[in-house]
Amino acid sequence: MLFHTWTFFIFFIATIAGFWVLRPTRFWLHWILLASAVFYGWWHPYYLLLVFYSTALDYFIVGWMERGPHLAKPGWRFAASVALLVVVIVVGLTAPAGWGGLAAAIGFFAAVLAVGHWLRSRRNWLLVSIINNLSVLVFFKYAGFVIENLNTLLARLGAGQLPSAESLMPPGWEYVLPVGISFYTFQSMSYTIDFYRGIISREPSFVRFAAFVTFFPQLVAGPIERAKNLLPQFSKIPHVKLVDVTDGVSLFLVGLFKKVALANYLGLYVDRIYGDVGLQSGAALALATFAFGWQIYFDFSGYTDMARGVARCMGFRLMLNFRNPYLAVSLADFWSRWHISLSTWFRDYVYIPLGGNRVDGLNLQRNLLITFVISGLWHGAAWTFLIWGALHGLGLIANRGLEQASWWRDRFPPLAKRLVVFVFVCFAWVFFRAESL
């Protein structure tokens, strides 16, 4: 269910109507949670289980982390309610094929509960959360890529082949990439990490936490919200003013225009040129490369604007995710403007823990390169994305050297700097778009 389809328009009208009817009651948040489940399940109902499984596990883990060394069992009534919710969703939407996946998920959840007595350390519980979230993400997004490359290597060595990722799925399940898994996984992980660091307090309501993780406007394409910004907005009935509705509709229409009128039409030109590279001139390829830079910007920022507009119509405020990135005067400036929620996520949870700017020389360069290689792989499971990330990591290393050179820092005009950054970013986009090496 994409924002620029009639299906979503009908869904959103129904969601808004139910939201306004239930606003005076305590069930308005339950309605948003239900709408988010319908929105996500529209693509592939099986994978609703993954979302609510990870959500429930992270909710319980933070509760156990809060109790510290004196671990207490969660209330059986609440645990039974969560289990019933999962069973109803899975059985209602995926039966009979979903029973294998349901058994696997419940089995893993029971295993975590069983070893809980030994996991009295807050750090150990944090590791369980991180390993769980990354394991699910890695399997569904990268298992096929890893197995394919390992099998290529094993074939050259004359060894046996590993089983395909599809063969590892429960009976009746397809091996497809769950929509938005990279976004909601990072959003849920940020909650547990921020709680561990003492940045936020535990959210006592499972409904509020589940609404935070699965909030449908930003569930599949961001922005990746932090708990300290979005969770408090679910603590009280949003006070929707007329300006919220008008601003929300305006944001949505601007995003729709970017996506449909600009990105899609630029995409037609780019696809035609790149579809037969051998017959194109150098000028045509260069123009298509720059056109793709604008296409991907209008596509990403347009979808984010639509997400922010939908949320704003209901009184919720999502963060600004793009801030004129092609006006950046340096590559570091570019990453402070492009996909801000993702770049700050990697800064706070990967780059800084590796040492960030507290180290210098080769260690700092290593941190930049590792962070951006991981960022590249976050976008997709292919060598092309890894190269794209590595190029930006190397570019930022070079950027730090340029900023120390007086001829660049003081004498190079801002317009020329913007041009250099734009050309470099567009060059890197070539690898981002490429289907293979």
Short mmCIF file of C-alpha atoms in Angstrom, two decimals:
data_model
loop_
_atom_site.label_atom_id
_atom_site.label_comp_id
_atom_site.label_asym_id
_atom_site.label_seq_id
_atom_site.Cartn_x
_atom_site.Cartn_y
_atom_site.Cartn_z
CA MET A 1 0.00 0.00 0.00
CA LEU A 2 1.94 3.00 -1.29
CA PHE A 3 1.10 6.60 -0.41
CA HIS A 4 0.49 7.62 -4.03
CA THR A 5 -2.21 4.99 -4.69
CA TRP A 6 -5.99 5.08 -4.43
CA THR A 7 -5.83 2.13 -2.04
CA PHE A 8 -3.95 4.23 0.47
CA PHE A 9 -6.31 7.18 -0.04
CA ILE A 10 -9.30 4.99 0.90
CA PHE A 11 -7.38 3.48 3.81
CA PHE A 12 -6.37 6.90 5.13
CA ILE A 13 -9.91 8.30 4.92
CA ALA A 14 -11.16 5.32 6.92
CA THR A 15 -8.29 5.70 9.41
CA ILE A 16 -8.93 9.41 9.90
CA ALA A 17 -12.66 8.83 10.34
CA GLY A 18 -12.10 6.18 13.00
CA PHE A 19 -9.44 8.31 14.66
CA TRP A 20 -11.79 11.29 15.01
CA VAL A 21 -14.64 9.13 16.30
CA LEU A 22 -12.42 7.48 18.92
CA ARG A 23 -10.44 10.58 19.98
CA PRO A 24 -12.68 11.28 23.00
CA THR A 25 -12.17 7.68 24.20
CA ARG A 26 -9.15 5.77 25.43
CA PHE A 27 -9.20 3.57 22.33
CA TRP A 28 -7.82 6.12 19.87
CA LEU A 29 -4.31 4.70 20.18
CA HIS A 30 -5.58 1.15 19.76
CA TRP A 31 -7.16 2.31 16.51
CA ILE A 32 -3.83 3.71 15.26
CA LEU A 33 -2.14 0.44 16.18
CA LEU A 34 -4.80 -1.53 14.31
CA ALA A 35 -4.49 0.76 11.28
CA SER A 36 -0.71 0.27 11.31
CA ALA A 37 -1.18 -3.52 11.38
CA VAL A 38 -3.58 -3.37 8.41
CA PHE A 39 -1.24 -1.03 6.52
CA TYR A 40 1.77 -3.31 7.00
CA GLY A 41 -0.13 -6.56 6.54
CA TRP A 42 -1.44 -5.34 3.19
CA TRP A 43 1.91 -6.22 1.60
CA HIS A 44 2.50 -9.61 3.15
CA PRO A 45 0.39 -10.71 6.14
CA TYR A 46 2.92 -13.33 7.24
CA TYR A 47 5.45 -10.72 8.23
CA LEU A 48 3.16 -8.99 10.70
CA LEU A 49 4.44 -11.68 13.04
CA LEU A 50 8.01 -10.41 12.68
CA VAL A 51 7.04 -6.84 13.59
CA PHE A 52 5.02 -7.74 16.66
CA TYR A 53 7.48 -10.43 17.73
CA SER A 54 10.39 -7.97 17.77
CA THR A 55 8.20 -5.30 19.36
CA ALA A 56 7.05 -7.59 22.17
CA LEU A 57 10.54 -8.91 22.85
CA ASP A 58 12.09 -5.43 23.06
CA TYR A 59 9.24 -4.26 25.29
CA PHE A 60 9.84 -7.10 27.76
CA ILE A 61 13.63 -6.79 27.60
CA VAL A 62 13.57 -3.13 28.59
CA GLY A 63 11.23 -4.04 31.45
CA TRP A 64 13.73 -6.62 32.66
CA MET A 65 16.62 -4.20 32.20
CA GLU A 66 14.82 -1.73 34.44
CA ARG A 67 14.57 -4.30 37.21
CA GLY A 68 18.33 -4.64 37.16
CA PRO A 69 19.87 -7.50 39.12
CA HIS A 70 16.58 -8.48 40.78
CA LEU A 71 14.75 -9.99 37.85
CA ALA A 72 11.02 -10.38 38.24
CA LYS A 73 8.64 -12.27 36.02
CA PRO A 74 6.22 -10.20 33.94
CA GLY A 75 2.60 -10.30 34.96
CA TRP A 76 0.91 -13.38 33.55
CA ARG A 77 -2.17 -11.45 32.49
CA PHE A 78 -0.18 -9.11 30.31
CA ALA A 79 1.97 -11.91 28.91
CA ALA A 80 -1.18 -13.87 28.07
CA SER A 81 -2.68 -10.81 26.37
CA VAL A 82 0.39 -10.30 24.19
CA ALA A 83 0.53 -14.01 23.31
CA LEU A 84 -3.17 -13.96 22.41
CA LEU A 85 -2.67 -10.88 20.24
CA VAL A 86 0.13 -12.58 18.31
CA VAL A 87 -1.88 -15.78 17.91
CA VAL A 88 -4.98 -13.93 16.68
CA ILE A 89 -3.00 -11.89 14.15
CA VAL A 90 -1.02 -14.82 12.82
CA VAL A 91 -3.83 -17.37 12.73
CA GLY A 92 -6.30 -14.91 11.30
CA LEU A 93 -4.02 -13.70 8.51
CA THR A 94 -1.66 -16.56 7.74
CA ALA A 95 -3.35 -19.86 8.63
CA PRO A 96 -2.66 -22.56 7.76
CA ALA A 97 0.73 -21.71 6.26
CA GLY A 98 1.81 -19.57 9.17
CA TRP A 99 1.85 -22.31 11.81
CA GLY A 100 5.50 -23.16 11.16
CA GLY A 101 6.59 -19.57 11.61
CA LEU A 102 4.38 -19.14 14.64
CA ALA A 103 5.90 -22.18 16.32
CA ALA A 104 9.43 -20.95 15.58
CA ALA A 105 8.74 -17.46 16.93
CA ILE A 106 7.02 -18.71 20.10
CA GLY A 107 9.79 -21.25 20.59
CA PHE A 108 12.48 -18.58 20.45
CA PHE A 109 10.47 -16.29 22.72
CA ALA A 110 10.07 -19.15 25.25
CA ALA A 111 13.81 -19.83 25.09
CA VAL A 112 14.53 -16.19 25.96
CA LEU A 113 12.16 -16.42 28.93
CA ALA A 114 13.77 -19.68 30.03
CA VAL A 115 17.29 -18.23 30.18
CA GLY A 116 16.06 -14.99 31.74
CA HIS A 117 17.07 -16.14 35.20
CA TRP A 118 20.73 -16.03 34.16
CA LEU A 119 20.46 -12.72 32.30
CA ARG A 120 20.44 -10.43 35.29
CA SER A 121 22.81 -7.93 33.71
CA ARG A 122 21.40 -4.93 31.86
CA ARG A 123 24.18 -5.30 29.29
CA ASN A 124 23.29 -8.94 28.66
CA TRP A 125 19.66 -8.04 28.05
CA LEU A 126 20.78 -5.30 25.66
CA LEU A 127 22.87 -7.85 23.77
CA VAL A 128 19.85 -10.16 23.51
CA SER A 129 17.83 -7.33 21.99
CA ILE A 130 20.56 -6.32 19.53
CA ILE A 131 21.33 -9.91 18.51
CA ASN A 132 17.63 -10.69 18.07
CA ASN A 133 16.92 -7.63 15.92
CA LEU A 134 20.05 -7.95 13.81
CA SER A 135 19.56 -11.72 13.35
CA VAL A 136 16.09 -11.21 11.90
CA LEU A 137 17.31 -8.33 9.71
CA VAL A 138 20.41 -10.19 8.51
CA PHE A 139 18.47 -13.35 7.66
CA PHE A 140 15.75 -11.71 5.63
CA LYS A 141 17.89 -9.06 3.97
CA TYR A 142 21.32 -10.63 3.58
CA ALA A 143 21.08 -14.42 3.83
CA GLY A 144 20.46 -14.83 0.10
CA PHE A 145 23.37 -12.53 -0.76
CA VAL A 146 25.79 -14.24 1.65
CA ILE A 147 24.79 -17.79 0.64
CA GLU A 148 25.04 -16.95 -3.06
CA ASN A 149 28.57 -15.57 -2.68
CA LEU A 150 29.69 -18.42 -0.43
CA ASN A 151 28.33 -20.98 -2.89
CA THR A 152 30.26 -19.27 -5.70
CA LEU A 153 33.44 -19.56 -3.63
CA LEU A 154 32.70 -23.18 -2.65
CA ALA A 155 32.06 -24.09 -6.29
CA ARG A 156 35.49 -22.77 -7.26
CA LEU A 157 37.00 -24.86 -4.47
CA GLY A 158 35.08 -27.95 -5.60
CA ALA A 159 33.20 -28.16 -2.28
CA GLY A 160 29.52 -28.78 -1.59
CA GLN A 161 26.83 -26.12 -1.73
CA LEU A 162 24.99 -24.45 1.12
CA PRO A 163 21.19 -24.66 1.16
CA SER A 164 19.34 -21.68 -0.30
CA ALA A 165 17.71 -19.12 1.98
CA GLU A 166 14.31 -20.17 0.59
CA SER A 167 14.82 -23.71 1.89
CA LEU A 168 15.30 -22.38 5.43
CA MET A 169 11.80 -20.86 5.55
CA PRO A 170 8.89 -22.56 7.38
CA PRO A 171 6.45 -24.49 5.15
CA GLY A 172 4.15 -22.14 3.27
CA TRP A 173 6.30 -19.05 3.77
CA GLU A 174 8.03 -17.18 0.96
CA TYR A 175 11.55 -15.81 1.30
CA VAL A 176 10.89 -12.17 0.51
CA LEU A 177 12.30 -9.04 2.06
CA PRO A 178 9.74 -7.73 4.58
CA VAL A 179 8.84 -4.16 3.65
CA GLY A 180 10.41 -1.58 5.96
CA ILE A 181 12.33 -4.12 8.08
CA SER A 182 15.46 -1.95 8.04
CA PHE A 183 13.48 1.03 9.33
CA TYR A 184 11.45 -0.51 12.14
CA THR A 185 14.38 -2.67 13.28
CA PHE A 186 16.59 0.39 13.75
CA GLN A 187 13.75 2.30 15.43
CA SER A 188 13.13 -0.46 17.95
CA MET A 189 16.87 -0.94 18.59
CA SER A 190 17.31 2.76 19.31
CA TYR A 191 14.72 2.47 22.10
CA THR A 192 16.56 -0.31 23.95
CA ILE A 193 19.97 1.31 23.46
CA ASP A 194 18.74 4.73 24.62
CA PHE A 195 17.15 3.15 27.69
CA TYR A 196 20.40 1.35 28.48
CA ARG A 197 22.28 4.64 28.19
CA GLY A 198 19.83 6.41 30.50
CA ILE A 199 18.59 8.78 27.79
CA ILE A 200 14.94 7.72 28.09
CA SER A 201 12.78 5.99 30.65
CA ARG A 202 10.89 2.75 30.11
CA GLU A 203 7.55 2.97 28.34
CA PRO A 204 5.07 1.13 30.63
CA SER A 205 2.33 0.74 28.03
CA PHE A 206 2.75 -2.00 25.44
CA VAL A 207 0.15 -0.37 23.20
CA ARG A 208 2.07 2.93 23.17
CA PHE A 209 5.36 1.18 22.48
CA ALA A 210 3.86 -0.94 19.69
CA ALA A 211 2.32 2.20 18.17
CA PHE A 212 5.76 3.84 18.28
CA VAL A 213 7.46 0.97 16.44
CA THR A 214 4.69 0.36 13.89
CA PHE A 215 3.33 3.91 13.31
CA PHE A 216 2.17 3.51 9.72
CA PRO A 217 3.15 6.90 8.20
CA GLN A 218 6.85 6.22 8.77
CA LEU A 219 6.85 2.43 9.06
CA VAL A 220 8.19 1.49 5.63
CA ALA A 221 10.34 4.45 4.52
CA GLY A 222 11.13 6.56 7.57
CA PRO A 223 12.06 8.86 9.03
CA ILE A 224 13.59 6.60 11.70
CA GLU A 225 12.21 8.26 14.80
CA ARG A 226 13.75 8.20 18.28
CA ALA A 227 11.65 7.29 21.27
CA LYS A 228 12.31 10.62 22.98
CA ASN A 229 10.59 12.43 20.10
CA LEU A 230 7.72 10.17 19.03
CA LEU A 231 6.76 8.17 22.13
CA PRO A 232 5.65 11.19 24.22
CA GLN A 233 3.27 12.15 21.40
CA PHE A 234 1.33 8.93 22.05
CA SER A 235 0.95 9.69 25.76
CA LYS A 236 -1.96 12.07 25.30
CA ILE A 237 -4.70 12.69 22.79
CA PRO A 238 -3.20 14.87 20.03
CA HIS A 239 -4.69 18.35 19.87
CA VAL A 240 -5.34 18.70 16.16
CA LYS A 241 -5.72 22.27 14.91
CA LEU A 242 -6.81 23.47 11.51
CA VAL A 243 -3.23 24.51 10.75
CA ASP A 244 -2.12 20.92 11.37
CA VAL A 245 -4.52 19.64 8.74
CA THR A 246 -3.67 22.33 6.18
CA ASP A 247 0.07 21.96 6.76
CA GLY A 248 -0.26 18.19 6.62
CA VAL A 249 -2.17 18.24 3.35
CA SER A 250 0.33 20.72 1.90
CA LEU A 251 3.26 18.53 2.92
CA PHE A 252 1.59 15.48 1.43
CA LEU A 253 0.85 17.24 -1.87
CA VAL A 254 4.41 18.55 -2.13
CA GLY A 255 5.73 15.05 -1.51
CA LEU A 256 3.27 13.58 -4.00
CA PHE A 257 4.44 16.08 -6.63
CA LYS A 258 8.08 15.23 -5.95
CA LYS A 259 7.40 11.51 -6.22
CA VAL A 260 4.94 11.32 -9.14
CA ALA A 261 5.66 14.40 -11.25
CA LEU A 262 9.43 14.67 -10.76
CA ALA A 263 11.01 11.40 -9.59
CA ASN A 264 8.93 9.11 -11.79
CA TYR A 265 9.45 11.18 -14.94
CA LEU A 266 13.17 11.57 -14.31
CA GLY A 267 13.23 7.81 -13.80
CA LEU A 268 11.83 7.25 -17.29
CA TYR A 269 14.73 9.19 -18.82
CA VAL A 270 17.36 7.57 -16.59
CA ASP A 271 16.04 4.06 -17.32
CA ARG A 272 16.08 4.71 -21.06
CA ILE A 273 19.69 5.93 -21.04
CA TYR A 274 21.07 3.33 -18.64
CA GLY A 275 19.01 0.61 -20.28
CA ASP A 276 21.39 0.57 -23.24
CA VAL A 277 24.65 2.14 -22.09
CA GLY A 278 26.65 0.97 -25.09
CA LEU A 279 24.67 3.12 -27.52
CA GLN A 280 24.84 6.32 -25.46
CA SER A 281 27.27 9.21 -25.73
CA GLY A 282 29.34 10.40 -22.81
CA ALA A 283 27.22 13.55 -22.52
CA ALA A 284 23.99 11.51 -22.37
CA LEU A 285 25.43 9.24 -19.65
CA ALA A 286 26.62 12.24 -17.62
CA LEU A 287 23.21 13.90 -17.92
CA ALA A 288 21.48 10.67 -16.88
CA THR A 289 23.83 10.39 -13.89
CA PHE A 290 22.95 13.89 -12.70
CA ALA A 291 19.26 13.22 -13.43
CA PHE A 292 19.40 10.11 -11.24
CA GLY A 293 20.83 12.23 -8.42
CA TRP A 294 17.71 14.37 -8.56
CA GLN A 295 15.43 11.38 -9.11
CA ILE A 296 16.57 9.64 -5.94
CA TYR A 297 16.33 12.88 -3.98
CA PHE A 298 12.78 13.62 -5.14
CA ASP A 299 11.82 9.98 -4.55
CA PHE A 300 13.20 9.70 -0.99
CA SER A 301 12.34 13.20 0.19
CA GLY A 302 8.94 13.07 -1.51
CA TYR A 303 7.97 9.89 0.31
CA THR A 304 9.21 11.35 3.60
CA ASP A 305 7.20 14.54 3.01
CA MET A 306 4.09 12.44 2.42
CA ALA A 307 4.77 10.50 5.63
CA ARG A 308 5.19 13.71 7.61
CA GLY A 309 2.04 15.13 6.04
CA VAL A 310 -0.08 12.08 6.91
CA ALA A 311 1.18 12.16 10.51
CA ARG A 312 0.63 15.91 10.78
CA CYS A 313 -3.03 15.57 9.74
CA MET A 314 -3.51 13.48 12.89
CA GLY A 315 -1.58 15.91 15.10
CA PHE A 316 1.76 14.08 15.16
CA ARG A 317 5.07 15.65 14.17
CA LEU A 318 7.79 13.61 12.49
CA MET A 319 11.32 14.91 12.12
CA LEU A 320 12.64 16.69 9.03
CA ASN A 321 14.62 14.11 7.09
CA PHE A 322 16.05 16.09 4.14
CA ARG A 323 17.34 19.66 4.24
CA ASN A 324 18.45 20.82 0.77
CA PRO A 325 21.29 18.27 0.60
CA TYR A 326 22.54 19.41 -2.81
CA LEU A 327 23.37 22.81 -1.35
CA ALA A 328 26.04 21.20 0.87
CA VAL A 329 29.50 22.78 0.71
CA SER A 330 31.25 19.61 1.91
CA LEU A 331 30.53 15.90 2.06
CA ALA A 332 30.16 16.12 5.85
CA ASP A 333 27.64 18.92 5.29
CA PHE A 334 25.82 16.69 2.78
CA TRP A 335 25.38 13.95 5.37
CA SER A 336 24.01 16.46 7.87
CA ARG A 337 21.28 17.22 5.30
CA TRP A 338 20.60 13.86 3.60
CA HIS A 339 18.41 11.19 5.24
CA ILE A 340 19.07 12.88 8.57
CA SER A 341 17.34 10.25 10.70
CA LEU A 342 19.54 7.50 9.25
CA SER A 343 22.83 9.43 9.26
CA THR A 344 22.33 10.46 12.90
CA TRP A 345 21.40 6.85 13.78
CA PHE A 346 24.72 5.59 12.41
CA ARG A 347 26.54 8.48 14.08
CA ASP A 348 25.06 7.76 17.53
CA TYR A 349 25.00 3.95 17.49
CA VAL A 350 27.96 2.98 15.28
CA TYR A 351 30.43 5.82 14.69
CA ILE A 352 30.59 7.24 18.22
CA PRO A 353 30.79 3.81 19.95
CA LEU A 354 33.71 2.97 17.63
CA GLY A 355 35.50 6.04 18.95
CA GLY A 356 34.08 8.76 16.72
CA ASN A 357 36.09 11.96 16.67
CA ARG A 358 37.74 11.12 20.00
CA VAL A 359 40.45 9.32 18.07
CA ASP A 360 42.55 10.61 15.20
CA GLY A 361 44.73 9.40 12.38
CA LEU A 362 44.13 5.89 11.07
CA ASN A 363 41.63 5.03 13.82
CA LEU A 364 39.35 7.91 12.84
CA GLN A 365 39.61 6.95 9.18
CA ARG A 366 38.81 3.35 10.08
CA ASN A 367 35.71 4.48 12.01
CA LEU A 368 34.44 6.53 9.08
CA LEU A 369 35.02 3.71 6.60
CA ILE A 370 33.37 1.04 8.77
CA THR A 371 30.36 3.24 9.46
CA PHE A 372 29.71 4.03 5.82
CA VAL A 373 30.32 0.50 4.57
CA ILE A 374 27.66 -0.66 7.04
CA SER A 375 25.46 2.22 5.89
CA GLY A 376 25.86 1.06 2.31
CA LEU A 377 24.86 -2.49 3.20
CA TRP A 378 21.87 -1.15 5.13
CA HIS A 379 20.51 0.16 1.83
CA GLY A 380 20.76 -3.20 0.09
CA ALA A 381 22.42 -6.61 -0.03
CA ALA A 382 24.78 -6.21 -2.99
CA TRP A 383 28.41 -5.37 -3.68
CA THR A 384 27.27 -2.20 -5.41
CA PHE A 385 25.82 -0.81 -2.18
CA LEU A 386 28.97 -1.75 -0.28
CA ILE A 387 31.07 0.15 -2.84
CA TRP A 388 28.71 3.13 -2.64
CA GLY A 389 29.14 3.24 1.14
CA ALA A 390 32.90 2.80 0.90
CA LEU A 391 33.12 5.69 -1.59
CA HIS A 392 31.35 7.98 0.87
CA GLY A 393 33.58 6.78 3.68
CA LEU A 394 36.68 7.52 1.62
CA GLY A 395 35.15 10.81 0.52
CA LEU A 396 34.66 11.88 4.13
CA ILE A 397 38.26 10.96 4.92
CA ALA A 398 39.39 13.16 2.02
CA ASN A 399 36.94 15.84 3.17
CA ARG A 400 38.67 16.06 6.54
CA GLY A 401 41.99 16.59 4.79
CA LEU A 402 40.54 19.28 2.53
CA GLU A 403 39.05 21.17 5.47
CA GLN A 404 42.55 21.50 6.91
CA ALA A 405 43.92 22.95 3.65
CA SER A 406 43.70 26.74 3.56
CA TRP A 407 43.36 26.91 -0.25
CA TRP A 408 40.15 24.86 -0.01
CA ARG A 409 38.83 26.16 3.28
CA ASP A 410 39.40 29.89 2.70
CA ARG A 411 39.88 30.49 -1.02
CA PHE A 412 37.59 28.03 -2.78
CA PRO A 413 34.20 29.75 -3.39
CA PRO A 414 31.10 28.10 -1.84
CA LEU A 415 29.47 27.65 -5.25
CA ALA A 416 32.45 25.68 -6.50
CA LYS A 417 32.42 23.56 -3.34
CA ARG A 418 28.74 22.77 -3.88
CA LEU A 419 29.48 21.73 -7.45
CA VAL A 420 32.33 19.43 -6.36
CA VAL A 421 30.14 17.77 -3.72
CA PHE A 422 27.24 17.34 -6.14
CA VAL A 423 29.43 15.75 -8.80
CA PHE A 424 31.01 13.36 -6.29
CA VAL A 425 27.64 12.36 -4.83
CA CYS A 426 26.19 11.75 -8.31
CA PHE A 427 29.25 9.69 -9.27
CA ALA A 428 28.66 7.51 -6.20
CA TRP A 429 24.96 7.17 -7.12
CA VAL A 430 26.07 5.26 -10.23
CA PHE A 431 27.06 2.32 -8.00
CA PHE A 432 23.93 2.75 -5.89
CA ARG A 433 21.75 2.33 -8.97
CA ALA A 434 23.80 -0.38 -10.69
CA GLU A 435 22.22 -3.84 -10.69
CA SER A 436 25.62 -5.53 -10.64
CA LEU A 437 29.32 -4.81 -10.94
#
